[in-house]
Amino acid sequence: MKIKFPEYFLFGTATAAHQIEGNNKWNDWWYYEQIGKLPYKSGKACNHWELYKEDINLMAELGYNAYRFSIEWSRLFPEEGNFNEEAFNRYREIIDLLLEKGITPNVTLHHFTSPLWFMKKGGFAREENLKYWEQYVDKAADLLKGVKIVATFNEPMVYVMMGYLTAYWPPFVKSPFKAFRVASNLLKAHALAYDTLRGKFDVGIVKNIPIMLPASESERDKKAAQKADYLFNWSFLDAIWSGRYKGAFKSYKVPESDADFIGINYYTASEVKHSWNPLKFFFDAKLADLSERKTQMGWSVYPEGIYKAIKAVSRYGKPMYITENGIATLDDEWRVEFIIQHLQYVYKAIEDGYDVNGYFYWSLMDNYEWREGFEPRFGLIEIDYETFERKPRKSAYVYGEIAQKKGIKEELVEKYGLSSL
Ligand code: GBH
């Protein structure tokens, strides 16, 4: 064995409710899909809501020992004050089956989608609405008995940026002032959830960490990259412990809270250069061009970045998980290479003393990729969207072997790995 991970290490996969379940009719995304504000409809997605047993059995057969998924608030509360017990029971079955199969669940409470009725009231832009969030969290506390790992929000700053700054995603509001208010309210929501769930669960938060690289060696670009890094990556996390959220225009008082772990979603890097545009906060960030070949998302592959993300997040002194890392490609050999090279860097981080406790490949199966629809193929398992047949790719088995051995054998490292880290 060339690379051997610690016994406690979790090897899992990740998904999100709206991207796989299908017929998620009560949330904001579904609404905008129907009225044509979004280019693709999620429809039946992977039909996981009906085929969950098959999917969990597959995970178990493949040898994965953990699974990150999200529960859909709008399924539990399709309408204001209307609690859906059937959905509660279905999630409970999912959790019980995972536990029975020895698969550690890692549950996210909010993964981009919210009930439409909640968004109609202004969603997280209005602090008064947090009472509805609390109601959801109370039910979740009940639902998640037996689960250990719970995350409040998935990628809060992506939610803010996409929903309220670029306005490419619901609720399509382009307002920098609102954006930072939403961020501050998400911090309040995290704190409320942390208070309710602490002690019963390991309660953390999942943060997307793009590596911000300056476009040139100039002082201006370096400063711009630092600023983007702070505004996007650290201002939010800092505020959890400091009780001060520093937005671009002003600072907000938020409750001093905590997180028992930080989940890192890592995909690629951004290239940042200075801009004179105050509406862009004086920087311009775009996808970095770091590899000749680009994924279906147009992203470069930059394995070293996962190490940088872990190192940077270690500043909080909290246990970490890689809660998402993956590649959209039709070339499954490339996926194998991607996984092995990123795991090499995760392993190096552990060897260097960083407290990384698990790796969750995005995604278990092909799924609905938000604005990009069904074309990007992130899955270890291929989905036939006509028949809903599941076909594990070679990468699914290779990753399964790694998960079972908790290590990567020499010949795999030789064939796919990086020779010098
Ligand atoms: C994660 O987001 C999500 O948690 C997950 O749901 C998703 O499926 C997965 O990654 C793969 O994409 O329009 O140029 O601004 C990753 C962060 C932020 C990446 C938004 C895509 C839009 C690109 N995402 N971004 S752009």
Short mmCIF file of C-alpha atoms and ligand atoms in Angstrom, two decimals:
data_model
loop_
_atom_site.label_atom_id
_atom_site.label_comp_id
_atom_site.label_asym_id
_atom_site.label_seq_id
_atom_site.Cartn_x
_atom_site.Cartn_y
_atom_site.Cartn_z
CA MET A 1 0.00 0.00 0.00
CA LYS A 2 1.50 3.25 -1.09
CA ILE A 3 -0.92 5.52 0.75
CA LYS A 4 -2.70 4.48 3.95
CA PHE A 5 -5.29 6.71 5.57
CA PRO A 6 -6.12 6.54 9.29
CA GLU A 7 -8.77 4.01 10.38
CA TYR A 8 -11.26 6.74 11.38
CA PHE A 9 -11.18 8.33 7.94
CA LEU A 10 -14.53 8.51 6.10
CA PHE A 11 -14.66 7.76 2.40
CA GLY A 12 -18.01 8.91 1.12
CA THR A 13 -19.88 10.61 -1.64
CA ALA A 14 -22.06 13.71 -1.64
CA THR A 15 -25.40 14.75 -3.13
CA ALA A 16 -28.05 17.40 -2.48
CA ALA A 17 -31.82 16.97 -2.27
CA HIS A 18 -32.94 19.09 -5.21
CA GLN A 19 -30.25 17.68 -7.48
CA ILE A 20 -31.23 14.02 -7.10
CA GLU A 21 -34.66 13.49 -5.51
CA GLY A 22 -36.97 14.63 -8.26
CA ASN A 23 -40.37 16.32 -8.01
CA ASN A 24 -39.19 18.82 -5.46
CA LYS A 25 -42.22 20.96 -6.18
CA TRP A 26 -42.38 23.19 -3.19
CA ASN A 27 -39.13 25.08 -3.38
CA ASP A 28 -37.94 28.26 -5.09
CA TRP A 29 -35.84 26.50 -7.74
CA TRP A 30 -38.77 24.43 -8.93
CA TYR A 31 -40.87 27.56 -9.24
CA TYR A 32 -38.30 29.39 -11.35
CA GLU A 33 -37.73 26.27 -13.44
CA GLN A 34 -41.44 26.20 -14.33
CA ILE A 35 -41.69 29.86 -15.27
CA GLY A 36 -38.63 29.58 -17.50
CA LYS A 37 -36.29 31.76 -15.44
CA LEU A 38 -33.91 28.82 -15.25
CA PRO A 39 -32.66 27.07 -18.37
CA TYR A 40 -33.32 23.48 -17.23
CA LYS A 41 -36.05 21.75 -15.27
CA SER A 42 -35.03 19.32 -12.55
CA GLY A 43 -38.16 17.23 -13.16
CA LYS A 44 -37.69 13.74 -11.82
CA ALA A 45 -33.94 14.37 -11.48
CA CYS A 46 -32.46 10.95 -10.56
CA ASN A 47 -35.76 9.82 -9.06
CA HIS A 48 -33.87 9.15 -5.85
CA TRP A 49 -36.98 9.89 -3.79
CA GLU A 50 -38.36 6.60 -5.08
CA LEU A 51 -35.13 4.73 -5.71
CA TYR A 52 -33.31 5.56 -2.46
CA LYS A 53 -33.07 1.91 -1.43
CA GLU A 54 -31.34 0.98 -4.63
CA ASP A 55 -28.94 3.90 -4.23
CA ILE A 56 -28.05 3.09 -0.65
CA ASN A 57 -27.60 -0.59 -1.47
CA LEU A 58 -25.27 0.41 -4.29
CA MET A 59 -23.19 2.58 -1.96
CA ALA A 60 -22.89 -0.29 0.48
CA GLU A 61 -21.92 -2.75 -2.26
CA LEU A 62 -19.33 -0.37 -3.58
CA GLY A 63 -17.83 -0.12 -0.10
CA TYR A 64 -18.31 3.55 0.74
CA ASN A 65 -18.55 4.10 4.49
CA ALA A 66 -20.13 7.56 4.54
CA TYR A 67 -22.69 9.61 2.64
CA ARG A 68 -23.37 13.33 2.63
CA PHE A 69 -26.84 14.42 1.55
CA SER A 70 -29.24 17.22 2.33
CA ILE A 71 -32.77 17.26 3.60
CA GLU A 72 -35.24 19.46 1.80
CA TRP A 73 -36.92 21.99 4.07
CA SER A 74 -39.78 22.42 1.58
CA ARG A 75 -40.60 18.72 1.73
CA LEU A 76 -41.04 18.91 5.50
CA PHE A 77 -42.90 22.22 5.27
CA PRO A 78 -44.45 22.49 1.78
CA GLU A 79 -46.66 25.33 2.98
CA GLU A 80 -46.39 27.66 5.91
CA GLY A 81 -47.29 25.83 9.12
CA ASN A 82 -48.11 22.65 7.18
CA PHE A 83 -45.85 19.81 8.27
CA ASN A 84 -45.58 16.79 5.99
CA GLU A 85 -45.17 13.66 8.02
CA GLU A 86 -44.74 11.41 5.00
CA ALA A 87 -41.60 13.25 3.96
CA PHE A 88 -40.33 13.07 7.53
CA ASN A 89 -40.82 9.31 7.51
CA ARG A 90 -39.12 8.88 4.16
CA TYR A 91 -36.01 10.74 5.36
CA ARG A 92 -36.11 8.62 8.48
CA GLU A 93 -36.10 5.47 6.33
CA ILE A 94 -33.13 6.79 4.41
CA ILE A 95 -31.23 7.46 7.62
CA ASP A 96 -32.12 4.09 9.14
CA LEU A 97 -31.05 2.23 6.03
CA LEU A 98 -27.72 4.07 5.96
CA LEU A 99 -27.10 3.29 9.62
CA GLU A 100 -28.08 -0.34 9.10
CA LYS A 101 -25.54 -0.59 6.26
CA GLY A 102 -22.79 0.96 8.36
CA ILE A 103 -22.71 4.11 6.24
CA THR A 104 -22.10 7.26 8.29
CA PRO A 105 -24.63 9.95 7.34
CA ASN A 106 -23.47 13.55 7.02
CA VAL A 107 -26.58 15.70 6.70
CA THR A 108 -26.87 19.26 5.42
CA LEU A 109 -29.95 21.27 6.43
CA HIS A 110 -29.82 23.85 3.67
CA HIS A 111 -28.32 23.19 0.24
CA PHE A 112 -29.34 26.24 -1.82
CA THR A 113 -33.10 25.57 -2.02
CA SER A 114 -35.77 26.99 0.31
CA PRO A 115 -39.55 26.63 0.49
CA LEU A 116 -41.23 28.94 -1.99
CA TRP A 117 -43.54 30.33 0.73
CA PHE A 118 -40.47 31.28 2.77
CA MET A 119 -38.87 33.04 -0.19
CA LYS A 120 -42.11 34.90 -0.91
CA LYS A 121 -41.80 36.39 2.55
CA GLY A 122 -38.30 37.61 1.64
CA GLY A 123 -36.32 34.51 2.64
CA PHE A 124 -33.09 35.13 4.50
CA ALA A 125 -33.09 38.80 3.55
CA ARG A 126 -35.46 39.41 6.48
CA GLU A 127 -34.35 38.67 9.99
CA GLU A 128 -37.96 38.13 11.17
CA ASN A 129 -38.12 35.10 8.90
CA LEU A 130 -35.58 33.24 11.01
CA LYS A 131 -38.43 32.02 13.17
CA TYR A 132 -39.45 29.77 10.29
CA TRP A 133 -35.90 28.46 10.02
CA GLU A 134 -35.98 27.69 13.75
CA GLN A 135 -39.18 25.73 13.30
CA TYR A 136 -37.46 23.66 10.60
CA VAL A 137 -34.37 23.12 12.72
CA ASP A 138 -36.52 21.85 15.62
CA LYS A 139 -38.06 19.23 13.36
CA ALA A 140 -34.64 18.34 11.97
CA ALA A 141 -33.35 17.73 15.50
CA ASP A 142 -36.10 15.17 15.88
CA LEU A 143 -35.63 13.65 12.46
CA LEU A 144 -31.88 13.23 12.69
CA LYS A 145 -31.66 11.07 15.82
CA GLY A 146 -28.77 8.66 15.46
CA VAL A 147 -26.97 10.89 12.95
CA LYS A 148 -23.66 12.32 14.17
CA ILE A 149 -22.58 14.84 11.55
CA VAL A 150 -24.87 17.75 10.71
CA ALA A 151 -24.07 20.87 8.70
CA THR A 152 -26.27 23.94 8.80
CA PHE A 153 -25.58 25.57 5.43
CA ASN A 154 -23.96 24.49 2.22
CA GLU A 155 -21.74 27.20 0.75
CA PRO A 156 -23.41 30.25 2.30
CA MET A 157 -21.31 32.69 0.30
CA VAL A 158 -22.11 30.94 -2.98
CA TYR A 159 -25.77 31.28 -2.05
CA VAL A 160 -25.28 34.98 -1.40
CA MET A 161 -23.19 35.61 -4.47
CA MET A 162 -25.32 33.67 -6.93
CA GLY A 163 -28.68 34.73 -5.51
CA TYR A 164 -28.01 38.37 -4.62
CA LEU A 165 -24.84 39.60 -6.38
CA THR A 166 -24.54 38.08 -9.84
CA ALA A 167 -28.25 37.12 -9.65
CA TYR A 168 -27.74 34.05 -11.89
CA TRP A 169 -29.64 31.94 -9.36
CA PRO A 170 -32.90 32.32 -7.48
CA PRO A 171 -34.15 34.64 -6.16
CA PHE A 172 -32.40 36.67 -8.92
CA VAL A 173 -31.99 39.77 -6.78
CA LYS A 174 -29.11 42.02 -7.77
CA SER A 175 -28.48 44.05 -4.67
CA PRO A 176 -25.09 44.25 -2.95
CA PHE A 177 -26.74 45.76 0.12
CA LYS A 178 -29.19 42.91 0.43
CA ALA A 179 -26.46 40.39 -0.29
CA PHE A 180 -24.44 41.27 2.79
CA ARG A 181 -27.57 41.41 4.88
CA VAL A 182 -28.45 37.92 3.73
CA ALA A 183 -24.95 36.77 4.69
CA SER A 184 -25.35 38.29 8.15
CA ASN A 185 -28.75 36.61 8.55
CA LEU A 186 -27.29 33.26 7.49
CA LEU A 187 -24.78 33.72 10.32
CA LYS A 188 -27.66 34.35 12.71
CA ALA A 189 -29.44 31.29 11.35
CA HIS A 190 -26.31 29.22 11.84
CA ALA A 191 -26.02 30.42 15.43
CA LEU A 192 -29.68 29.59 16.15
CA ALA A 193 -29.28 26.12 14.70
CA TYR A 194 -26.02 25.60 16.56
CA ASP A 195 -27.76 26.39 19.86
CA THR A 196 -30.56 23.95 19.16
CA LEU A 197 -28.41 21.11 17.86
CA ARG A 198 -25.21 21.38 19.92
CA GLY A 199 -24.40 18.43 22.12
CA LYS A 200 -26.80 16.20 20.21
CA PHE A 201 -24.77 16.31 16.99
CA ASP A 202 -21.43 17.47 15.66
CA VAL A 203 -22.71 20.67 14.12
CA GLY A 204 -20.66 22.32 11.43
CA ILE A 205 -20.87 24.39 8.30
CA VAL A 206 -19.85 23.67 4.72
CA LYS A 207 -17.81 26.31 2.94
CA ASN A 208 -16.75 26.42 -0.66
CA ILE A 209 -13.07 27.44 -0.75
CA PRO A 210 -11.91 28.58 -4.18
CA ILE A 211 -8.19 29.34 -4.15
CA MET A 212 -7.76 33.00 -5.03
CA LEU A 213 -4.65 33.49 -7.14
CA PRO A 214 -3.45 36.96 -8.16
CA ALA A 215 -3.49 37.44 -11.93
CA SER A 216 0.01 38.94 -11.84
CA GLU A 217 2.84 39.72 -9.49
CA SER A 218 1.75 43.35 -9.24
CA GLU A 219 0.95 44.69 -5.78
CA ARG A 220 -2.46 45.75 -6.99
CA ASP A 221 -3.43 42.27 -8.17
CA LYS A 222 -2.04 40.69 -5.03
CA LYS A 223 -4.13 43.03 -2.89
CA ALA A 224 -7.16 42.33 -5.04
CA ALA A 225 -6.71 38.57 -4.56
CA GLN A 226 -6.41 39.04 -0.81
CA LYS A 227 -9.54 41.09 -0.78
CA ALA A 228 -11.52 38.54 -2.80
CA ASP A 229 -10.17 35.81 -0.53
CA TYR A 230 -11.25 37.67 2.58
CA LEU A 231 -14.65 38.71 1.30
CA PHE A 232 -15.59 35.37 -0.16
CA ASN A 233 -13.72 32.86 2.00
CA TRP A 234 -12.94 34.24 5.45
CA SER A 235 -15.28 37.07 6.40
CA PHE A 236 -18.11 34.59 6.87
CA LEU A 237 -16.15 32.00 8.84
CA ASP A 238 -14.39 34.62 10.98
CA ALA A 239 -17.77 36.02 12.01
CA ILE A 240 -18.96 32.70 13.45
CA TRP A 241 -16.45 33.09 16.26
CA SER A 242 -15.93 36.85 16.41
CA GLY A 243 -19.59 37.89 16.33
CA ARG A 244 -18.75 40.56 13.72
CA TYR A 245 -19.49 40.08 10.07
CA LYS A 246 -17.49 42.45 7.91
CA GLY A 247 -19.35 42.93 4.65
CA ALA A 248 -17.99 45.09 1.86
CA PHE A 249 -19.77 48.25 3.05
CA LYS A 250 -20.32 47.85 6.74
CA SER A 251 -19.96 45.44 9.58
CA TYR A 252 -22.86 43.57 11.16
CA LYS A 253 -23.20 42.35 14.71
CA VAL A 254 -24.06 38.68 14.75
CA PRO A 255 -24.19 36.20 17.65
CA GLU A 256 -20.90 34.69 18.73
CA SER A 257 -21.33 31.06 17.87
CA ASP A 258 -19.29 27.97 17.11
CA ALA A 259 -18.93 25.12 14.66
CA ASP A 260 -17.74 21.65 15.63
CA PHE A 261 -16.25 21.08 12.19
CA ILE A 262 -15.74 22.86 8.92
CA GLY A 263 -16.63 21.13 5.68
CA ILE A 264 -14.54 22.18 2.70
CA ASN A 265 -15.94 22.05 -0.81
CA TYR A 266 -13.03 22.33 -3.16
CA TYR A 267 -13.11 22.34 -6.95
CA THR A 268 -10.73 24.80 -8.53
CA ALA A 269 -9.06 28.20 -8.30
CA SER A 270 -9.95 31.73 -9.35
CA GLU A 271 -7.69 34.30 -10.91
CA VAL A 272 -8.15 37.74 -9.42
CA LYS A 273 -7.09 41.05 -10.80
CA HIS A 274 -7.53 44.62 -9.68
CA SER A 275 -10.49 46.55 -11.02
CA TRP A 276 -11.49 50.19 -10.69
CA ASN A 277 -15.13 49.24 -10.45
CA PRO A 278 -16.46 49.86 -6.92
CA LEU A 279 -19.54 47.77 -7.73
CA LYS A 280 -17.17 44.83 -8.07
CA PHE A 281 -15.47 45.74 -4.81
CA PHE A 282 -12.36 46.67 -6.82
CA PHE A 283 -11.56 43.20 -8.03
CA ASP A 284 -12.34 40.99 -10.96
CA ALA A 285 -12.36 37.25 -10.37
CA LYS A 286 -12.65 34.62 -13.05
CA LEU A 287 -11.93 30.91 -13.33
CA ALA A 288 -8.17 30.39 -13.25
CA ASP A 289 -6.56 28.82 -16.31
CA LEU A 290 -4.27 26.25 -14.72
CA SER A 291 -4.59 23.14 -16.82
CA GLU A 292 -4.75 22.73 -20.55
CA ARG A 293 -7.73 20.45 -20.31
CA LYS A 294 -10.96 21.82 -18.85
CA THR A 295 -13.81 19.88 -17.28
CA GLN A 296 -17.37 20.03 -18.62
CA MET A 297 -17.85 22.98 -16.28
CA GLY A 298 -14.92 24.78 -17.92
CA TRP A 299 -12.87 24.36 -14.77
CA SER A 300 -9.14 23.69 -14.55
CA VAL A 301 -7.88 20.78 -12.52
CA TYR A 302 -5.63 21.98 -9.73
CA PRO A 303 -5.07 19.23 -7.12
CA GLU A 304 -2.62 21.28 -5.08
CA GLY A 305 -5.49 23.63 -4.28
CA ILE A 306 -7.11 21.07 -2.00
CA TYR A 307 -4.02 21.14 0.19
CA LYS A 308 -4.03 24.94 0.20
CA ALA A 309 -7.70 24.98 1.17
CA ILE A 310 -7.13 22.58 4.08
CA LYS A 311 -4.10 24.55 5.26
CA ALA A 312 -6.01 27.84 5.11
CA VAL A 313 -9.10 26.51 6.90
CA SER A 314 -6.95 24.97 9.65
CA ARG A 315 -6.61 28.50 11.06
CA TYR A 316 -9.86 27.89 12.97
CA GLY A 317 -8.45 24.88 14.78
CA LYS A 318 -11.51 22.78 13.99
CA PRO A 319 -11.80 19.26 12.61
CA MET A 320 -12.26 19.34 8.84
CA TYR A 321 -13.92 17.22 6.19
CA ILE A 322 -13.66 17.50 2.45
CA THR A 323 -17.42 17.62 1.97
CA GLU A 324 -17.22 17.99 -1.82
CA ASN A 325 -14.57 17.47 -4.48
CA GLY A 326 -15.25 16.17 -7.93
CA ILE A 327 -15.04 16.49 -11.68
CA ALA A 328 -17.62 16.77 -14.45
CA THR A 329 -16.38 14.70 -17.35
CA LEU A 330 -17.39 11.95 -19.77
CA ASP A 331 -13.84 10.61 -19.57
CA ASP A 332 -14.04 8.34 -16.57
CA GLU A 333 -10.30 7.58 -16.63
CA TRP A 334 -9.81 11.28 -15.99
CA ARG A 335 -12.14 11.01 -12.99
CA VAL A 336 -9.99 8.22 -11.55
CA GLU A 337 -6.92 10.37 -12.02
CA PHE A 338 -8.70 13.36 -10.47
CA ILE A 339 -9.68 11.43 -7.36
CA ILE A 340 -6.28 9.87 -6.83
CA GLN A 341 -4.40 13.12 -7.27
CA HIS A 342 -6.68 15.00 -4.88
CA LEU A 343 -6.51 12.18 -2.35
CA GLN A 344 -2.72 12.30 -2.57
CA TYR A 345 -2.88 15.90 -1.38
CA VAL A 346 -5.44 15.12 1.32
CA TYR A 347 -3.12 12.40 2.55
CA LYS A 348 -0.18 14.78 2.55
CA ALA A 349 -2.27 17.22 4.62
CA ILE A 350 -2.99 14.51 7.20
CA GLU A 351 0.68 13.56 7.31
CA ASP A 352 1.52 17.21 7.88
CA GLY A 353 -0.78 17.18 10.91
CA TYR A 354 -3.95 18.77 9.56
CA ASP A 355 -7.12 17.39 11.13
CA VAL A 356 -8.97 16.07 8.07
CA ASN A 357 -11.50 13.37 8.90
CA GLY A 358 -13.09 12.39 5.65
CA TYR A 359 -13.46 12.88 1.92
CA PHE A 360 -16.81 13.01 0.10
CA TYR A 361 -16.63 12.74 -3.67
CA TRP A 362 -19.12 14.93 -5.55
CA SER A 363 -21.12 13.14 -6.64
CA LEU A 364 -22.44 9.66 -5.96
CA MET A 365 -24.27 9.85 -9.27
CA ASP A 366 -24.86 12.16 -12.20
CA ASN A 367 -27.46 14.76 -11.27
CA TYR A 368 -29.15 18.10 -11.91
CA GLU A 369 -26.35 20.66 -11.94
CA TRP A 370 -28.34 23.84 -11.22
CA ARG A 371 -28.08 26.29 -14.11
CA GLU A 372 -26.13 23.77 -16.18
CA GLY A 373 -28.79 21.06 -16.04
CA PHE A 374 -28.06 17.41 -16.72
CA GLU A 375 -25.15 17.71 -19.11
CA PRO A 376 -22.24 17.86 -16.65
CA ARG A 377 -21.52 14.34 -15.46
CA PHE A 378 -20.08 14.44 -11.96
CA GLY A 379 -21.15 10.93 -11.02
CA LEU A 380 -19.26 7.83 -9.98
CA ILE A 381 -22.49 6.23 -11.10
CA GLU A 382 -23.95 7.01 -14.49
CA ILE A 383 -27.65 7.82 -14.66
CA ASP A 384 -29.76 7.00 -17.66
CA TYR A 385 -32.36 9.77 -17.41
CA GLU A 386 -34.88 7.86 -19.52
CA THR A 387 -34.92 4.61 -17.58
CA PHE A 388 -33.33 5.82 -14.32
CA GLU A 389 -30.98 2.91 -14.55
CA ARG A 390 -27.87 3.25 -12.41
CA LYS A 391 -24.58 2.12 -13.93
CA PRO A 392 -21.48 2.37 -11.76
CA ARG A 393 -18.54 3.63 -13.75
CA LYS A 394 -15.06 2.21 -13.37
CA SER A 395 -14.25 5.13 -11.06
CA ALA A 396 -17.02 3.94 -8.70
CA TYR A 397 -15.21 0.65 -8.23
CA VAL A 398 -11.75 2.15 -8.00
CA TYR A 399 -12.98 4.59 -5.34
CA GLY A 400 -14.75 1.70 -3.60
CA GLU A 401 -11.52 -0.24 -3.37
CA ILE A 402 -9.77 2.80 -1.94
CA ALA A 403 -12.60 3.22 0.58
CA GLN A 404 -12.47 -0.40 1.68
CA LYS A 405 -8.70 -0.51 2.01
CA LYS A 406 -8.59 3.03 3.39
CA GLY A 407 -5.62 3.34 1.15
CA ILE A 408 -4.36 3.61 -2.40
CA LYS A 409 -2.26 0.80 -3.72
CA GLU A 410 1.08 1.39 -5.36
CA GLU A 411 0.05 0.57 -8.93
CA LEU A 412 -2.79 3.10 -8.83
CA VAL A 413 -0.53 5.82 -7.53
CA GLU A 414 2.04 4.93 -10.16
CA LYS A 415 -0.48 4.96 -12.99
CA TYR A 416 -2.63 7.96 -12.05
CA GLY A 417 -0.85 9.84 -9.31
CA LEU A 418 1.41 12.83 -9.24
CA SER A 419 5.02 11.86 -8.79
CA SER A 420 6.06 14.88 -6.79
CA LEU A 421 3.77 16.71 -4.42
C1 GBH B 1 -21.01 22.97 -5.39
O1 GBH B 1 -20.91 24.32 -5.75
C2 GBH B 1 -22.43 22.71 -4.94
O2 GBH B 1 -22.48 22.57 -3.53
C3 GBH B 1 -23.08 21.54 -5.60
O3 GBH B 1 -24.45 21.62 -5.40
C4 GBH B 1 -22.71 21.50 -7.06
O4 GBH B 1 -23.39 20.51 -7.75
C5 GBH B 1 -21.22 21.25 -7.15
O5 GBH B 1 -20.51 22.23 -6.45
C6 GBH B 1 -20.67 21.18 -8.56
O6 GBH B 1 -20.78 22.40 -9.20
O7 GBH B 1 -21.74 31.23 -12.90
O8 GBH B 1 -19.36 31.38 -13.24
O9 GBH B 1 -20.30 32.10 -11.15
C7 GBH B 1 -19.63 24.70 -6.22
C8 GBH B 1 -19.52 26.20 -6.33
C9 GBH B 1 -20.47 28.12 -7.24
C10 GBH B 1 -19.59 26.49 -8.69
C11 GBH B 1 -21.24 28.72 -8.38
C12 GBH B 1 -20.35 27.09 -9.85
C13 GBH B 1 -21.21 29.13 -10.72
C14 GBH B 1 -20.18 29.58 -11.69
N1 GBH B 1 -20.27 26.72 -7.45
N2 GBH B 1 -20.53 28.51 -9.60
S1 GBH B 1 -20.41 31.19 -12.28
#
